[in-house]
């Protein structure tokens, strides 16, 4: 594997680490050319275990024989770019977590039908744009038995660098794809009933037995500020609330997702 010392921000081959947003946008138009950046050795190892293809590594010089050594050994004949810590921070715009980044090939998008074929519990992330929340929802989904994650077009990209890191690589473990609106009719056609997490006069409690009896259930989570749109709520088969005390009316969307996943999991 070639170790390539860089001394300038415009060194050929490292532009991918300084133009991530452009690369993500290009992916929407040309999925077969898309890439994403995985950060930290542990997360990169999870991606490799899941079969993701590495394209290059960027790491601080001191990590070549340290935290990055096992990655370099696994990744085959791909470029390993290295340089001084300050130079790499200037290149990427942030200090590298554990000193290692990996550019990886983005997988081709899968259809909703394919993702949901054998699923009994799925989550729909509707218009949630905060990367930390996206990563946390994926981590809870992987840990608490959610079979698939669907995202509406206005939601944050799960392969955003920060979302991947917050998820601790869980975005590589749970199948996911994008879903067009309207959500409920599309999922009803696949045999799912939908449960919109929202506060309304006709909502039922999360621990209502009717929900657990559903053989195939999709939990719809909305933004923390505005929540789900009225049409999403009205189209859902159920409107569901988490019972709370002390006049607290809502939880952070990632926390609410974890509570819902645990309560509605298939045993």
Short mmCIF file of C-alpha atoms in Angstrom, two decimals:
data_model
loop_
_atom_site.label_atom_id
_atom_site.label_comp_id
_atom_site.label_asym_id
_atom_site.label_seq_id
_atom_site.Cartn_x
_atom_site.Cartn_y
_atom_site.Cartn_z
CA UNK A 1 0.00 0.00 0.00
CA UNK A 2 1.55 3.35 -1.02
CA UNK A 3 2.18 5.86 1.79
CA UNK A 4 1.94 9.33 0.26
CA UNK A 5 3.29 12.33 2.14
CA UNK A 6 1.35 15.52 1.43
CA UNK A 7 2.72 18.98 2.03
CA UNK A 8 0.04 21.15 0.43
CA UNK A 9 -3.75 21.44 0.58
CA UNK A 10 -4.08 20.92 -3.18
CA UNK A 11 -2.14 17.67 -3.35
CA UNK A 12 -3.72 15.45 -6.05
CA UNK A 13 -6.05 12.83 -4.59
CA UNK A 14 -6.92 14.53 -1.31
CA UNK A 15 -9.60 16.83 -2.68
CA UNK A 16 -12.24 14.31 -1.63
CA UNK A 17 -11.44 15.07 2.01
CA UNK A 18 -11.97 18.80 1.58
CA UNK A 19 -15.10 18.73 -0.67
CA UNK A 20 -17.33 16.25 1.12
CA UNK A 21 -20.51 18.27 0.68
CA UNK A 22 -20.01 18.47 -3.05
CA UNK A 23 -19.36 14.75 -3.20
CA UNK A 24 -22.60 14.04 -1.34
CA UNK A 25 -24.57 16.26 -3.69
CA UNK A 26 -22.97 14.61 -6.71
CA UNK A 27 -24.04 11.26 -5.36
CA UNK A 28 -27.71 12.22 -5.61
CA UNK A 29 -27.21 12.77 -9.35
CA UNK A 30 -24.70 9.99 -10.04
CA UNK A 31 -25.17 7.22 -7.46
CA UNK A 32 -22.57 4.96 -9.08
CA UNK A 33 -19.87 7.59 -8.43
CA UNK A 34 -20.81 8.50 -4.87
CA UNK A 35 -18.44 8.42 -1.92
CA UNK A 36 -18.61 9.12 1.79
CA UNK A 37 -16.10 9.64 4.58
CA UNK A 38 -15.86 7.33 7.59
CA UNK A 39 -14.07 8.70 10.64
CA UNK A 40 -12.13 6.89 13.39
CA UNK A 41 -10.60 3.40 13.27
CA UNK A 42 -13.49 1.66 15.04
CA UNK A 43 -16.11 3.05 12.66
CA UNK A 44 -13.98 2.27 9.61
CA UNK A 45 -13.54 -1.33 10.79
CA UNK A 46 -17.34 -1.67 11.13
CA UNK A 47 -17.75 -0.42 7.55
CA UNK A 48 -15.16 -2.86 6.27
CA UNK A 49 -16.83 -5.72 8.17
CA UNK A 50 -20.10 -4.77 6.47
CA UNK A 51 -18.47 -5.02 3.03
CA UNK A 52 -18.00 -1.34 2.18
CA UNK A 53 -15.24 -0.62 -0.34
CA UNK A 54 -12.37 1.65 0.82
CA UNK A 55 -10.89 4.07 -1.72
CA UNK A 56 -8.17 5.83 0.27
CA UNK A 57 -7.06 6.62 3.81
CA UNK A 58 -6.02 9.93 5.33
CA UNK A 59 -4.17 9.74 8.62
CA UNK A 60 -1.68 11.54 10.77
CA UNK A 61 1.85 10.26 10.35
CA UNK A 62 2.05 8.95 13.93
CA UNK A 63 -0.99 6.73 13.38
CA UNK A 64 0.49 4.79 10.45
CA UNK A 65 2.11 2.39 12.91
CA UNK A 66 -0.54 3.01 15.58
CA UNK A 67 -4.33 3.28 15.29
CA UNK A 68 -4.29 3.04 11.49
CA UNK A 69 -1.98 0.02 11.25
CA UNK A 70 -4.71 -2.62 11.27
CA UNK A 71 -6.76 -0.62 8.76
CA UNK A 72 -3.80 -0.28 6.40
CA UNK A 73 -3.32 -4.02 6.61
CA UNK A 74 -6.98 -4.70 5.77
CA UNK A 75 -7.48 -2.17 2.99
CA UNK A 76 -5.22 -3.60 0.32
CA UNK A 77 -3.49 -1.51 -2.32
CA UNK A 78 -5.18 1.87 -1.81
CA UNK A 79 -3.43 5.22 -1.24
CA UNK A 80 -2.65 6.25 2.33
CA UNK A 81 -2.23 10.03 2.51
CA UNK A 82 -0.40 11.38 5.53
CA UNK A 83 0.99 14.64 6.81
CA UNK A 84 1.33 16.91 9.80
CA UNK A 85 -1.66 17.21 12.14
CA UNK A 86 -2.14 20.93 11.46
CA UNK A 87 -2.01 20.44 7.69
CA UNK A 88 -4.63 17.67 7.79
CA UNK A 89 -6.88 19.80 10.02
CA UNK A 90 -6.57 22.68 7.56
CA UNK A 91 -7.40 20.31 4.71
CA UNK A 92 -10.52 18.82 6.26
CA UNK A 93 -11.66 21.75 8.40
CA UNK A 94 -11.58 19.74 11.65
CA UNK A 95 -9.19 17.76 13.81
CA UNK A 96 -9.32 14.11 12.82
CA UNK A 97 -10.90 11.79 15.38
CA UNK A 98 -8.22 9.28 16.40
CA UNK A 99 -6.29 10.65 13.44
CA UNK A 100 -7.84 8.56 10.65
CA UNK A 101 -10.35 9.12 7.83
CA UNK A 102 -11.35 6.71 5.08
CA UNK A 103 -13.00 7.58 1.78
CA UNK A 104 -15.37 4.76 0.85
CA UNK A 105 -17.58 3.87 -2.07
CA UNK A 106 -21.22 4.66 -1.44
CA UNK A 107 -23.44 1.64 -2.14
CA UNK A 108 -26.07 1.84 -4.85
CA UNK A 109 -29.49 2.78 -3.45
CA UNK A 110 -31.93 -0.05 -2.76
CA UNK A 111 -35.69 -0.01 -3.28
CA UNK A 112 -38.14 0.35 -0.40
CA UNK A 113 -39.68 -3.02 -1.30
CA UNK A 114 -36.28 -4.70 -1.14
CA UNK A 115 -35.38 -3.12 2.20
CA UNK A 116 -38.74 -4.02 3.76
CA UNK A 117 -39.27 -7.49 2.28
CA UNK A 118 -38.52 -9.44 5.47
CA UNK A 119 -38.98 -6.62 7.98
CA UNK A 120 -41.55 -6.49 10.76
CA UNK A 121 -40.45 -3.30 12.53
CA UNK A 122 -39.15 -0.30 10.61
CA UNK A 123 -38.72 3.41 11.26
CA UNK A 124 -39.42 6.30 8.91
CA UNK A 125 -37.32 9.41 9.58
CA UNK A 126 -39.29 12.33 8.21
CA UNK A 127 -37.43 15.61 7.61
CA UNK A 128 -35.00 15.17 10.51
CA UNK A 129 -31.95 17.18 9.45
CA UNK A 130 -29.73 17.18 12.53
CA UNK A 131 -26.77 14.85 11.95
CA UNK A 132 -26.43 13.98 15.64
CA UNK A 133 -30.07 12.90 15.82
CA UNK A 134 -29.76 10.82 12.67
CA UNK A 135 -26.70 9.02 14.02
CA UNK A 136 -28.33 8.42 17.40
CA UNK A 137 -31.53 7.07 15.82
CA UNK A 138 -29.52 4.61 13.74
CA UNK A 139 -27.59 3.46 16.79
CA UNK A 140 -30.82 2.82 18.69
CA UNK A 141 -32.36 1.11 15.65
CA UNK A 142 -29.44 -1.31 15.43
CA UNK A 143 -29.41 -2.01 19.16
CA UNK A 144 -33.17 -2.36 19.66
CA UNK A 145 -34.22 -4.57 16.77
CA UNK A 146 -35.43 -2.22 14.05
CA UNK A 147 -35.18 -4.12 10.76
CA UNK A 148 -34.89 -1.17 8.36
CA UNK A 149 -34.72 2.62 8.24
CA UNK A 150 -36.49 4.72 5.61
CA UNK A 151 -35.83 8.43 5.16
CA UNK A 152 -37.91 11.05 3.38
CA UNK A 153 -36.03 13.20 0.84
CA UNK A 154 -35.74 16.14 3.26
CA UNK A 155 -33.98 14.09 5.97
CA UNK A 156 -30.25 14.20 6.58
CA UNK A 157 -27.99 11.83 4.66
CA UNK A 158 -27.10 8.91 7.01
CA UNK A 159 -23.64 8.73 5.42
CA UNK A 160 -22.85 12.28 6.49
CA UNK A 161 -19.51 12.08 8.30
CA UNK A 162 -20.84 13.22 11.67
CA UNK A 163 -23.96 11.04 11.46
CA UNK A 164 -21.77 8.01 10.75
CA UNK A 165 -19.50 8.81 13.71
CA UNK A 166 -22.37 9.43 16.16
CA UNK A 167 -23.96 6.15 15.09
CA UNK A 168 -20.65 4.38 15.86
CA UNK A 169 -20.99 2.68 12.48
CA UNK A 170 -24.58 1.51 13.02
CA UNK A 171 -25.52 3.08 9.67
CA UNK A 172 -23.61 0.15 8.15
CA UNK A 173 -25.56 -2.45 10.13
CA UNK A 174 -29.22 -1.56 9.50
CA UNK A 175 -30.58 -1.58 5.92
CA UNK A 176 -31.79 1.86 4.86
CA UNK A 177 -33.01 3.76 1.84
CA UNK A 178 -35.07 6.79 0.79
CA UNK A 179 -38.86 6.74 0.59
CA UNK A 180 -41.07 9.02 -1.48
CA UNK A 181 -44.12 10.69 -0.02
CA UNK A 182 -46.89 9.98 0.82
CA UNK A 183 -45.39 7.56 3.32
CA UNK A 184 -48.43 5.71 4.67
CA UNK A 185 -50.01 4.70 1.32
CA UNK A 186 -46.62 3.45 0.10
CA UNK A 187 -46.09 1.35 3.21
CA UNK A 188 -49.70 0.14 3.42
CA UNK A 189 -49.18 -1.33 -0.05
CA UNK A 190 -46.28 -3.36 1.38
CA UNK A 191 -48.38 -4.68 4.26
CA UNK A 192 -47.33 -2.22 6.98
CA UNK A 193 -49.46 -0.22 9.36
CA UNK A 194 -47.99 3.15 10.29
CA UNK A 195 -47.68 4.79 13.70
CA UNK A 196 -46.98 8.54 13.67
CA UNK A 197 -45.29 9.72 16.86
CA UNK A 198 -47.16 12.94 17.64
CA UNK A 199 -49.20 14.75 20.27
CA UNK A 200 -52.85 14.94 19.31
CA UNK A 201 -56.28 14.58 20.90
CA UNK A 202 -56.84 11.14 19.36
CA UNK A 203 -53.38 9.68 20.02
CA UNK A 204 -52.95 6.38 21.81
CA UNK A 205 -50.27 5.56 24.38
CA UNK A 206 -47.09 3.90 23.19
CA UNK A 207 -47.77 0.87 25.39
CA UNK A 208 -51.25 0.27 23.92
CA UNK A 209 -51.45 -3.49 23.20
CA UNK A 210 -52.90 -2.87 19.74
CA UNK A 211 -49.53 -1.67 18.54
CA UNK A 212 -47.63 -4.75 19.67
CA UNK A 213 -50.19 -6.98 17.96
CA UNK A 214 -49.39 -5.46 14.57
CA UNK A 215 -47.30 -7.99 12.60
CA UNK A 216 -45.70 -5.25 10.50
CA UNK A 217 -45.39 -1.75 11.93
CA UNK A 218 -43.64 1.40 10.72
CA UNK A 219 -42.86 4.08 13.32
CA UNK A 220 -42.75 7.58 11.83
CA UNK A 221 -40.51 10.11 13.60
CA UNK A 222 -40.53 13.83 12.82
CA UNK A 223 -38.43 16.88 13.54
CA UNK A 224 -37.91 17.94 17.14
CA UNK A 225 -39.16 21.48 16.57
CA UNK A 226 -42.18 21.26 14.32
CA UNK A 227 -42.87 17.54 14.58
CA UNK A 228 -44.65 15.70 11.81
CA UNK A 229 -46.68 17.55 9.20
CA UNK A 230 -50.46 17.43 9.58
CA UNK A 231 -50.92 15.39 6.42
CA UNK A 232 -48.41 12.77 7.62
CA UNK A 233 -50.29 12.45 10.91
CA UNK A 234 -53.74 12.32 9.29
CA UNK A 235 -52.65 9.62 6.83
CA UNK A 236 -51.09 7.38 9.50
CA UNK A 237 -53.00 4.38 10.79
CA UNK A 238 -52.19 5.31 14.40
CA UNK A 239 -51.11 8.48 16.17
CA UNK A 240 -48.96 7.56 19.15
CA UNK A 241 -47.69 9.46 22.17
CA UNK A 242 -45.18 8.61 24.86
CA UNK A 243 -46.85 9.03 28.29
CA UNK A 244 -44.89 11.59 30.35
CA UNK A 245 -44.90 13.26 33.73
CA UNK A 246 -44.07 16.67 35.26
CA UNK A 247 -45.77 18.48 32.36
CA UNK A 248 -43.00 17.52 29.96
CA UNK A 249 -44.67 17.35 26.55
CA UNK A 250 -41.96 15.85 24.35
CA UNK A 251 -38.51 14.31 24.11
CA UNK A 252 -35.63 14.87 21.76
CA UNK A 253 -36.42 12.89 18.59
CA UNK A 254 -33.48 10.53 19.11
CA UNK A 255 -34.53 9.83 22.72
CA UNK A 256 -38.16 9.34 21.67
CA UNK A 257 -37.07 6.93 18.96
CA UNK A 258 -35.14 4.81 21.44
CA UNK A 259 -38.14 4.62 23.78
CA UNK A 260 -40.47 3.69 20.90
CA UNK A 261 -38.11 1.05 19.49
CA UNK A 262 -37.79 -0.63 22.87
CA UNK A 263 -41.52 -0.64 23.58
CA UNK A 264 -42.58 -1.82 20.11
CA UNK A 265 -39.83 -4.38 19.50
CA UNK A 266 -40.77 -7.87 18.39
CA UNK A 267 -40.01 -10.38 21.14
#
